[in-house]
Short mmCIF file of C-alpha atoms and ligand atoms in Angstrom, two decimals:
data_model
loop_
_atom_site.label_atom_id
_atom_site.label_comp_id
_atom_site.label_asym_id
_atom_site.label_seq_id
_atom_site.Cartn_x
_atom_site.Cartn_y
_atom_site.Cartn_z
CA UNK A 1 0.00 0.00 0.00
CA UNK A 2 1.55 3.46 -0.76
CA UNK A 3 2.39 5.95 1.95
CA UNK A 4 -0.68 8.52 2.65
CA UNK A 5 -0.47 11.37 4.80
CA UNK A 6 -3.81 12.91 6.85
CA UNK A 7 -6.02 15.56 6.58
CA UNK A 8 -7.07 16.05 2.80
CA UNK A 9 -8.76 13.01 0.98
CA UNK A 10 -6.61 13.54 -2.17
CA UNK A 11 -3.88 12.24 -0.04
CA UNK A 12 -4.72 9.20 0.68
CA UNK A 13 -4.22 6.14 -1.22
CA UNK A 14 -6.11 5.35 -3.59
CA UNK A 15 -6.47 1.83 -2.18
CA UNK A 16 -7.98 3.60 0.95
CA UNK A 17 -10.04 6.26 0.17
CA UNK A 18 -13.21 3.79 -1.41
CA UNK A 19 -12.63 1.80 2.17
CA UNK A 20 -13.37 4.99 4.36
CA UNK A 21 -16.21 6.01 2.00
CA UNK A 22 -17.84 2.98 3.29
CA UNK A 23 -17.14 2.75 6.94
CA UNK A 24 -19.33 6.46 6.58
CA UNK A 25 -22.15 4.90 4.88
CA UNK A 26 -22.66 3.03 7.63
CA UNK A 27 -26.15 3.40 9.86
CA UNK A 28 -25.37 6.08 13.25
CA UNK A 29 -27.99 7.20 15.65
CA UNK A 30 -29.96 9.74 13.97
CA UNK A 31 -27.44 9.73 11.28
CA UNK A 32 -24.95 11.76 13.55
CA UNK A 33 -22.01 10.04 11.92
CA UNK A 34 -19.90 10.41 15.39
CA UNK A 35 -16.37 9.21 13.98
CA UNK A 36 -13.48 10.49 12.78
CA UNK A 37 -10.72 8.76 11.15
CA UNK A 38 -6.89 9.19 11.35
CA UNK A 39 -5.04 7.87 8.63
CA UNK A 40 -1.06 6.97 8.99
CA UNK A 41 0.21 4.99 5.91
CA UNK A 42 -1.82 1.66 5.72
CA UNK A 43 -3.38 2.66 9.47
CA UNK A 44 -6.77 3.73 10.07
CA UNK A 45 -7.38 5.26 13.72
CA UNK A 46 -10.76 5.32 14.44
CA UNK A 47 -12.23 8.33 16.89
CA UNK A 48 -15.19 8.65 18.31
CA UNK A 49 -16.42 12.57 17.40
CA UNK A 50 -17.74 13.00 21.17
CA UNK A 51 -18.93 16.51 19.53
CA UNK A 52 -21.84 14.48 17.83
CA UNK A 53 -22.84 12.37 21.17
CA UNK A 54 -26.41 12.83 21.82
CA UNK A 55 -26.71 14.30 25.60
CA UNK A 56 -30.54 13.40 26.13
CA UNK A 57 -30.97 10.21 23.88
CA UNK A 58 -27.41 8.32 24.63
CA UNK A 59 -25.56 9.79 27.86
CA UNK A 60 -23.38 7.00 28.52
CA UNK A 61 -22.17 7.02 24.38
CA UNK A 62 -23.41 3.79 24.08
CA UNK A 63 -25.25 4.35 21.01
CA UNK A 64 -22.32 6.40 19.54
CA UNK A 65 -20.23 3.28 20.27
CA UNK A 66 -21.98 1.22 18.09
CA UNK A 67 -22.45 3.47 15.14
CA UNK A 68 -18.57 3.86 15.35
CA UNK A 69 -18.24 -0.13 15.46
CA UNK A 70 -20.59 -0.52 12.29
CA UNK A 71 -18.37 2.26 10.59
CA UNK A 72 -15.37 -0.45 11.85
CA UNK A 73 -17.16 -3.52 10.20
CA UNK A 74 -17.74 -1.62 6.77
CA UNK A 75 -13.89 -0.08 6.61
CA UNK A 76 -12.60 -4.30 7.45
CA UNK A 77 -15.51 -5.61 4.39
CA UNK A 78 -13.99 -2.71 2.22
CA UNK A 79 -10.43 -3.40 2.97
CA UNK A 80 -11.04 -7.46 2.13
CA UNK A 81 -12.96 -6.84 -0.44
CA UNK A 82 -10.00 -4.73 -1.54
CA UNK A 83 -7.64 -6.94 -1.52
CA UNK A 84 -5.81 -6.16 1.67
CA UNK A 85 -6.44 -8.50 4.93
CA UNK A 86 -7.79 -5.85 7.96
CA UNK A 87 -6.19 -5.95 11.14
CA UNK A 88 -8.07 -4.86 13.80
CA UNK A 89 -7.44 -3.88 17.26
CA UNK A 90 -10.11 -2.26 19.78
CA UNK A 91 -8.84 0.47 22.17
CA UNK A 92 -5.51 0.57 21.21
CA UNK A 93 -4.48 3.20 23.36
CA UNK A 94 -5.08 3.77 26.61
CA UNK A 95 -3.85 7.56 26.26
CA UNK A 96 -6.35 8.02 23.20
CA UNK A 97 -9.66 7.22 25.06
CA UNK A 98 -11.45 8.37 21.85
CA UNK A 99 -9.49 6.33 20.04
CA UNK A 100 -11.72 3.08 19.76
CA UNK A 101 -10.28 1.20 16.92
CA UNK A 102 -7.25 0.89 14.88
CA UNK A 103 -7.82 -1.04 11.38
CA UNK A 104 -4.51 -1.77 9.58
CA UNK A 105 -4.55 -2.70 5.62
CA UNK A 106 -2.68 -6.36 6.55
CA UNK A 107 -0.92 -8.50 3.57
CA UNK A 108 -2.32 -8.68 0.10
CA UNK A 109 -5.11 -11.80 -0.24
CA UNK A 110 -7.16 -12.49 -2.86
CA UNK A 111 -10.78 -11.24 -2.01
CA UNK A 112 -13.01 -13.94 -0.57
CA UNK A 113 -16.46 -14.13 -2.24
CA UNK A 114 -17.84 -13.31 1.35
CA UNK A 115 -16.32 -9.87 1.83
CA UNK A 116 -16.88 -8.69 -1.69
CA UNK A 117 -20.71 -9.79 -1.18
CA UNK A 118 -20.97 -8.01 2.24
CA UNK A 119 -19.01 -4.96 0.78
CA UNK A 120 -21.24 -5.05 -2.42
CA UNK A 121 -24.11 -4.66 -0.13
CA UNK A 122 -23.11 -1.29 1.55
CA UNK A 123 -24.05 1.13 -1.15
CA UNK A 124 -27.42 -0.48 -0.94
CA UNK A 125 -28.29 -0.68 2.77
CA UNK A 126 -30.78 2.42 4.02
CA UNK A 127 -32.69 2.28 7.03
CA UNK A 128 -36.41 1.72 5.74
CA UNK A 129 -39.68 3.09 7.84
CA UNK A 130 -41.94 2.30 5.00
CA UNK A 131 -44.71 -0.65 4.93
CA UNK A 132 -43.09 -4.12 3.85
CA UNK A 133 -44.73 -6.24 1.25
CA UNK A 134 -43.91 -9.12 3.12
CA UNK A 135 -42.11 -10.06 6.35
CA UNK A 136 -41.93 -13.91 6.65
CA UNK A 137 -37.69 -14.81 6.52
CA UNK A 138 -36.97 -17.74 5.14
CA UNK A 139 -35.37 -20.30 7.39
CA UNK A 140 -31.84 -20.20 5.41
CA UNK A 141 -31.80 -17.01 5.52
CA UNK A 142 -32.62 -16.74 9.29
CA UNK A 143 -30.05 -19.08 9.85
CA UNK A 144 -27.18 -16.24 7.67
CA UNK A 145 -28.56 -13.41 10.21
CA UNK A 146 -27.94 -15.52 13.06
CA UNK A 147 -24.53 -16.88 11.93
CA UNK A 148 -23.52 -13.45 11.14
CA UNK A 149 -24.09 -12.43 13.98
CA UNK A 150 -21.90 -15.23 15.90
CA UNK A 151 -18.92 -14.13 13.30
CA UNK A 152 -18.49 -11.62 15.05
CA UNK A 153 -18.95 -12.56 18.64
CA UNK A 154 -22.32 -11.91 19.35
CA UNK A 155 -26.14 -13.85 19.14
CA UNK A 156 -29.29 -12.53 17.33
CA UNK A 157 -32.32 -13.92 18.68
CA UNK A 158 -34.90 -13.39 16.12
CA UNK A 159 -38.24 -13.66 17.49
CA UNK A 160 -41.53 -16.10 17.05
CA UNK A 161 -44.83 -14.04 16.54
CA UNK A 162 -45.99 -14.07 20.27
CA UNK A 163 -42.66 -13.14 21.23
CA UNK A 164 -42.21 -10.48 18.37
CA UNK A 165 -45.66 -9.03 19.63
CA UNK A 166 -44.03 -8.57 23.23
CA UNK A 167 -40.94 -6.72 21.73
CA UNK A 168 -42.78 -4.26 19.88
CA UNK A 169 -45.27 -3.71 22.97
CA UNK A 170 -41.79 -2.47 25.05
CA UNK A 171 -40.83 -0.71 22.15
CA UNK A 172 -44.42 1.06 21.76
CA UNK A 173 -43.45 1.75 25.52
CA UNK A 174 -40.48 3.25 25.26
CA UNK A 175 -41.78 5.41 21.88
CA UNK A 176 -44.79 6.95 23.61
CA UNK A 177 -42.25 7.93 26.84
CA UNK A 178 -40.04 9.59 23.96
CA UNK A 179 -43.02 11.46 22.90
CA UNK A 180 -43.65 12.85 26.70
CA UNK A 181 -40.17 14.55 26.65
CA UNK A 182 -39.52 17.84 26.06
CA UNK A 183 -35.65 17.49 25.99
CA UNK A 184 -35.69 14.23 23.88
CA UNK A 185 -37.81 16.73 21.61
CA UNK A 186 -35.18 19.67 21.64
CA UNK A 187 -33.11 16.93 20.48
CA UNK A 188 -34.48 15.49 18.28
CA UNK A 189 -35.43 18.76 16.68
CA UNK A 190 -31.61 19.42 15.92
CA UNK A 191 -30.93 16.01 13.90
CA UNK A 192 -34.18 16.18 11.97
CA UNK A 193 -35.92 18.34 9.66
CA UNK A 194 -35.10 19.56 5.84
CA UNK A 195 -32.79 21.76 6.49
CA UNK A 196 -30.88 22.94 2.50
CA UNK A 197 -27.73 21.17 2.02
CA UNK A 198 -27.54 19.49 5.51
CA UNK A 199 -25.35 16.60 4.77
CA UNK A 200 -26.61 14.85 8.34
CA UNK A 201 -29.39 14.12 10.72
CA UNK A 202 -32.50 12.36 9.29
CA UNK A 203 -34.25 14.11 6.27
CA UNK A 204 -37.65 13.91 6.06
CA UNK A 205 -37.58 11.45 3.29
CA UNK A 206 -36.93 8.68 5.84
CA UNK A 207 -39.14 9.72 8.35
CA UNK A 208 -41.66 6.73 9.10
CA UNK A 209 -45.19 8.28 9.23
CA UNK A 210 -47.17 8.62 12.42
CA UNK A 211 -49.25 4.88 12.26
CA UNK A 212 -52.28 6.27 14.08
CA UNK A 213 -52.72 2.46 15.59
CA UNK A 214 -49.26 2.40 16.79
CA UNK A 215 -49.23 -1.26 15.94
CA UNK A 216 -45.73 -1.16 14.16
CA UNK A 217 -43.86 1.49 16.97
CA UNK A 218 -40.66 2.67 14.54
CA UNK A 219 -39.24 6.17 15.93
CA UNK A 220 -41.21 8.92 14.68
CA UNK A 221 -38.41 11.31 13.34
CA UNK A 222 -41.19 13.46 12.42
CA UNK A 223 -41.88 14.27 16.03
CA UNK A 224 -40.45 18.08 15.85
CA UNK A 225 -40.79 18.83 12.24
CA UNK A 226 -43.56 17.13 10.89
CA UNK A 227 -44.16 16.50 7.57
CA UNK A 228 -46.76 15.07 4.89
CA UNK A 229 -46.46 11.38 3.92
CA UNK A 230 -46.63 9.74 0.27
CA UNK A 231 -47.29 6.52 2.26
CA UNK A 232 -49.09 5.04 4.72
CA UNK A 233 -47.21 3.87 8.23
CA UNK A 234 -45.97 0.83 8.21
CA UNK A 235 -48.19 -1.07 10.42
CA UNK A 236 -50.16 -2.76 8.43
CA UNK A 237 -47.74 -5.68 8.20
CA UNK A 238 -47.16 -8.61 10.91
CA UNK A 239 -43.11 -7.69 11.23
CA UNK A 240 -40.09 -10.39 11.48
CA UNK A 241 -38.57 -8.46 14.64
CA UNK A 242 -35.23 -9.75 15.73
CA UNK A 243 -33.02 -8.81 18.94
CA UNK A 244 -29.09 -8.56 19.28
CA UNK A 245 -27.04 -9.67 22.63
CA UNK A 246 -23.70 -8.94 23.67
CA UNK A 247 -22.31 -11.08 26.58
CA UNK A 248 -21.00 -7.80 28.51
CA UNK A 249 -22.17 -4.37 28.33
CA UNK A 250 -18.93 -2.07 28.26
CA UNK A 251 -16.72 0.15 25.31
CA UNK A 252 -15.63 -3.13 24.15
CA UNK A 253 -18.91 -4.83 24.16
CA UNK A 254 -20.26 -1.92 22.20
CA UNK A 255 -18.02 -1.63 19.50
CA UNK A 256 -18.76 -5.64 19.02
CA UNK A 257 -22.47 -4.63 18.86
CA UNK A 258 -21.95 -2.50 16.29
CA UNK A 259 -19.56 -4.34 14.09
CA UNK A 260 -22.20 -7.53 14.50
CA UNK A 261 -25.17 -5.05 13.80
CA UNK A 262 -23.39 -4.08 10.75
CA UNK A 263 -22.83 -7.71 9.55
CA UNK A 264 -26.23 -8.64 10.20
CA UNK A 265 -27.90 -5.93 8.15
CA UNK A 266 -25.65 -5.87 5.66
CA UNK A 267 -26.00 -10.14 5.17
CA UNK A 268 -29.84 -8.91 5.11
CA UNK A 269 -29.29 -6.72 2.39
CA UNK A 270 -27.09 -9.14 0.28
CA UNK A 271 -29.87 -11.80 1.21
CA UNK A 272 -32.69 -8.75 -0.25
CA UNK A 273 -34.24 -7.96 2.96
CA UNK A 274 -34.65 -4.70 4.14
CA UNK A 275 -34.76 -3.17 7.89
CA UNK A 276 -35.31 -0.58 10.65
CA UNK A 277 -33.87 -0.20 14.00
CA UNK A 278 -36.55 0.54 16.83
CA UNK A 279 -33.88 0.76 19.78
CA UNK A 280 -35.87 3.41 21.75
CA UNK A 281 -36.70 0.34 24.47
CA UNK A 282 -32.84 0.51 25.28
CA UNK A 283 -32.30 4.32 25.98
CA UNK A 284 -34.16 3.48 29.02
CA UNK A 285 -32.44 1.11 31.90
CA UNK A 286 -36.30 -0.64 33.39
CA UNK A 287 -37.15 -1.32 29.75
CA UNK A 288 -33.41 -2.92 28.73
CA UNK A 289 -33.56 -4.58 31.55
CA UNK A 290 -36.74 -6.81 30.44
CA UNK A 291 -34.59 -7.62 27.51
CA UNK A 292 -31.73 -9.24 29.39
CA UNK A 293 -31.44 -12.91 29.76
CA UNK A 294 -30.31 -13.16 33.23
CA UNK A 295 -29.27 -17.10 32.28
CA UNK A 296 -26.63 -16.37 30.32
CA UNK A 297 -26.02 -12.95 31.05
CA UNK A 298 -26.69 -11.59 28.07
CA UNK A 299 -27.48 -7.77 27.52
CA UNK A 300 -29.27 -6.57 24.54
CA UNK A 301 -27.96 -4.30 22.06
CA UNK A 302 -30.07 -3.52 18.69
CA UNK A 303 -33.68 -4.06 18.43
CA UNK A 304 -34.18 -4.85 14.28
CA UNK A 305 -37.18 -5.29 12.31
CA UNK A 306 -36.89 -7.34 8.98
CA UNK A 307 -38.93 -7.88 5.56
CA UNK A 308 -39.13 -7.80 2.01
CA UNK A 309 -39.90 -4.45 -0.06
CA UNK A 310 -38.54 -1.84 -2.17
CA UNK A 311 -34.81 -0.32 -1.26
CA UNK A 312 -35.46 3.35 0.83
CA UNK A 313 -33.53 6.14 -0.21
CA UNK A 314 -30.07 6.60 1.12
CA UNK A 315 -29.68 8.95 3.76
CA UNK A 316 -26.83 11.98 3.01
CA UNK A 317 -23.56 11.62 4.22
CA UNK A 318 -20.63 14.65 4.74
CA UNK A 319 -17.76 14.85 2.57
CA UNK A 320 -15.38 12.57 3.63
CA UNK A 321 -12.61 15.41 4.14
CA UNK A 322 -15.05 16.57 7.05
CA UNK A 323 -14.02 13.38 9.05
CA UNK A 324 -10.68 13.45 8.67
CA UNK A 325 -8.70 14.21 11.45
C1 LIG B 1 -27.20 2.50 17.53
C2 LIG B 1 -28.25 2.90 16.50
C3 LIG B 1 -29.57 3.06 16.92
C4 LIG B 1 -30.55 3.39 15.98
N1 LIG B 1 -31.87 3.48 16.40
C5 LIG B 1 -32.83 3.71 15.49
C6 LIG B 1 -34.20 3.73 15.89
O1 LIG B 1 -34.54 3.53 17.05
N2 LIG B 1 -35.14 3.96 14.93
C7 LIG B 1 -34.81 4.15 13.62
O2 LIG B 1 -35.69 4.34 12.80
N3 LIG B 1 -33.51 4.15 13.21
C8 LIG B 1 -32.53 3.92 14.13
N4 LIG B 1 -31.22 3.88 13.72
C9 LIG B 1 -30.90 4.07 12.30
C10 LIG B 1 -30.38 5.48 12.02
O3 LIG B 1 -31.39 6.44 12.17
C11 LIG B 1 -29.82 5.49 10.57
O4 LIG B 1 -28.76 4.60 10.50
C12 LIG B 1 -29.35 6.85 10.12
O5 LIG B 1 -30.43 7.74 10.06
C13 LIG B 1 -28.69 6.78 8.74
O6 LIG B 1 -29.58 6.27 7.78
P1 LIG B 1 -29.30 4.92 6.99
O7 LIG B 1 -29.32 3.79 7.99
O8 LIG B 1 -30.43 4.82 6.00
O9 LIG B 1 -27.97 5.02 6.33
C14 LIG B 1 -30.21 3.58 14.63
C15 LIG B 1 -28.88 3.42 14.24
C16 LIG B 1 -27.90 3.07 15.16
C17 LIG B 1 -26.49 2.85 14.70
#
């Protein structure tokens, strides 16, 4: 790999730059994109931009954590898929505490069919709020999401119908409690809307309408800036809903989470699925709590609903200069 210096995009490789432009496609709370990336030759450090952490929604940067850690997964799929094997270690620094990965472009291999299909998918996966045409998963494919998920340290439980119906009753919890708070609100105001130009937050193009039944609870983005819908919310369908476990609940954990959150939506987009994430249940410690299997310890990390239906539009992203440290 040629020698790269930091700062401005047109100095790094050429090898690199398509590998960070997917580690900031990846999905971030409210699209805050909260890394930053310093690049040394063939080594990526990996910040967390604790500018972007979201004060009400995510105080102990657990949510950031995981964005950064799916931004981690795409930059090692991009890097295989690329040709060069991805060396990754977390917290690499005990001095850098916002330093939370370091990704080095490893020996030359030829690119296994598994990364380039995972890597393909990238481009492709959006977070979709819109009505499914169908939500039953195949069994094989089931079986991918779940494996993925084990790849990378970590089990995805994905849910029966009663059980599904429980889930989205906590999460229906959790959304009207979001809708009761004024500072979640002032929050929420500042990552959403259709503001010219704005290159982050969510647009109102991905908003999930209001479903006046609340039978399918996704997080209404259009809470401080409502808007009119093309389409009707999305509860009309019965959804596959699936959960996501780490075994411990710290920086480490988190960054796990995120990296197996990453791999399991982006096998779901390779596989033609599409998904949402309704993780308001976990921004609030009672509600996580009736998540966690007390058996085998395990504390849950992404709440995901699955099905089949047209691709949502892509969310913007900033220049990638902006993230360059
Ligand atoms: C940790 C985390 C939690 C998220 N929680 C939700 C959620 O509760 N509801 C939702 O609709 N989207 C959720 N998202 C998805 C983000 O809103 C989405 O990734 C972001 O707006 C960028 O859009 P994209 O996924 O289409 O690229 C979450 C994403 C992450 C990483």
């Amino acid at each position: 790999m040629t020698t790269t210096t930091a700062g401005d995009p047109a100095t790094i490789s050429p090898e690199l730059l398509p590998c960070l432009t997917a580690a900031i496609a990846a999905p971030s709370i409210h699209n805050t994109q909260p890394w930053r990336f310093r690049v040394r030759h063939n080594v990526v450090d990996v910040f967390a931009d604790r500018g972007r952490q979201l004060a009400v929604l995510d105080p102990d940067g657990r949510a950031l954590a995981v964005s950064v850690g799916a931004a981690v997964f795409n930059l090692r799929a991009a890097l295989l898929a690329h040709g060069h094997l991805p060396v990754l270690t977390l917290l690499p620094d005990r001095g850098e505490p916002d330093l939370l990965a370091r990704v080095v472009a490893g020996a030359a291999v030829a690119p296994p069919y598994a990364a380039r299909r995972l890597a393909g998918a990238i481009p492709h996966r959006h977070s979709n709020r819109r009505p499914f045409a169908s939500s039953r998963v195949p069994d094989s494919v089931a079986d991918d999401l779940r494996a993925a998920a084990v790849a990378e340290g970590t089990r995805l439980l994905i849910a029966d119908d009663p059980l599904g119906e429980g889930i989205l009753s906590v999460v229906r919890t959790a959304e009207n409690r979001r809708r009761d708070d004024p500072d979640y609100l002032v929050e929420l105001a500042a990552w959403t809307g259709a503001e010219r130009g704005r290159r982050d937050g969510v647009p109102p193009v991905a908003y999930a309408p209001r479903d006046p039944d609340e039978r399918l609870p996704l997080r209404d983005f259009g809470l401080a800036h409502p808007v009119r819908h093309g389409w009707p919310a999305a509860g009309i369908d019965q959804p596959t809903v699936a959960v996501l476990y780490t075994d411990g609940d710290d920086l480490r954990a988190w960054l796990h989470a995120g990296q197996a959150l990453e791999r399991v939506l982006l096998t779901a987009t390779a596989e033609g699925l599409q998904s949402t994430l309704m993780t308001q249940p976990l921004e609030y410690p009672e509600l996580r709590a009736l998540f966690e299997d007390s058996a085998t310890n395990r504390i849950a990390q992404a709440i995901i609903r699955f099905g089949y239906g047209r691709e949502a539009p892509a969310s913007p992203r900033r220049p990638l200069a902006g993230f360059l440290i």
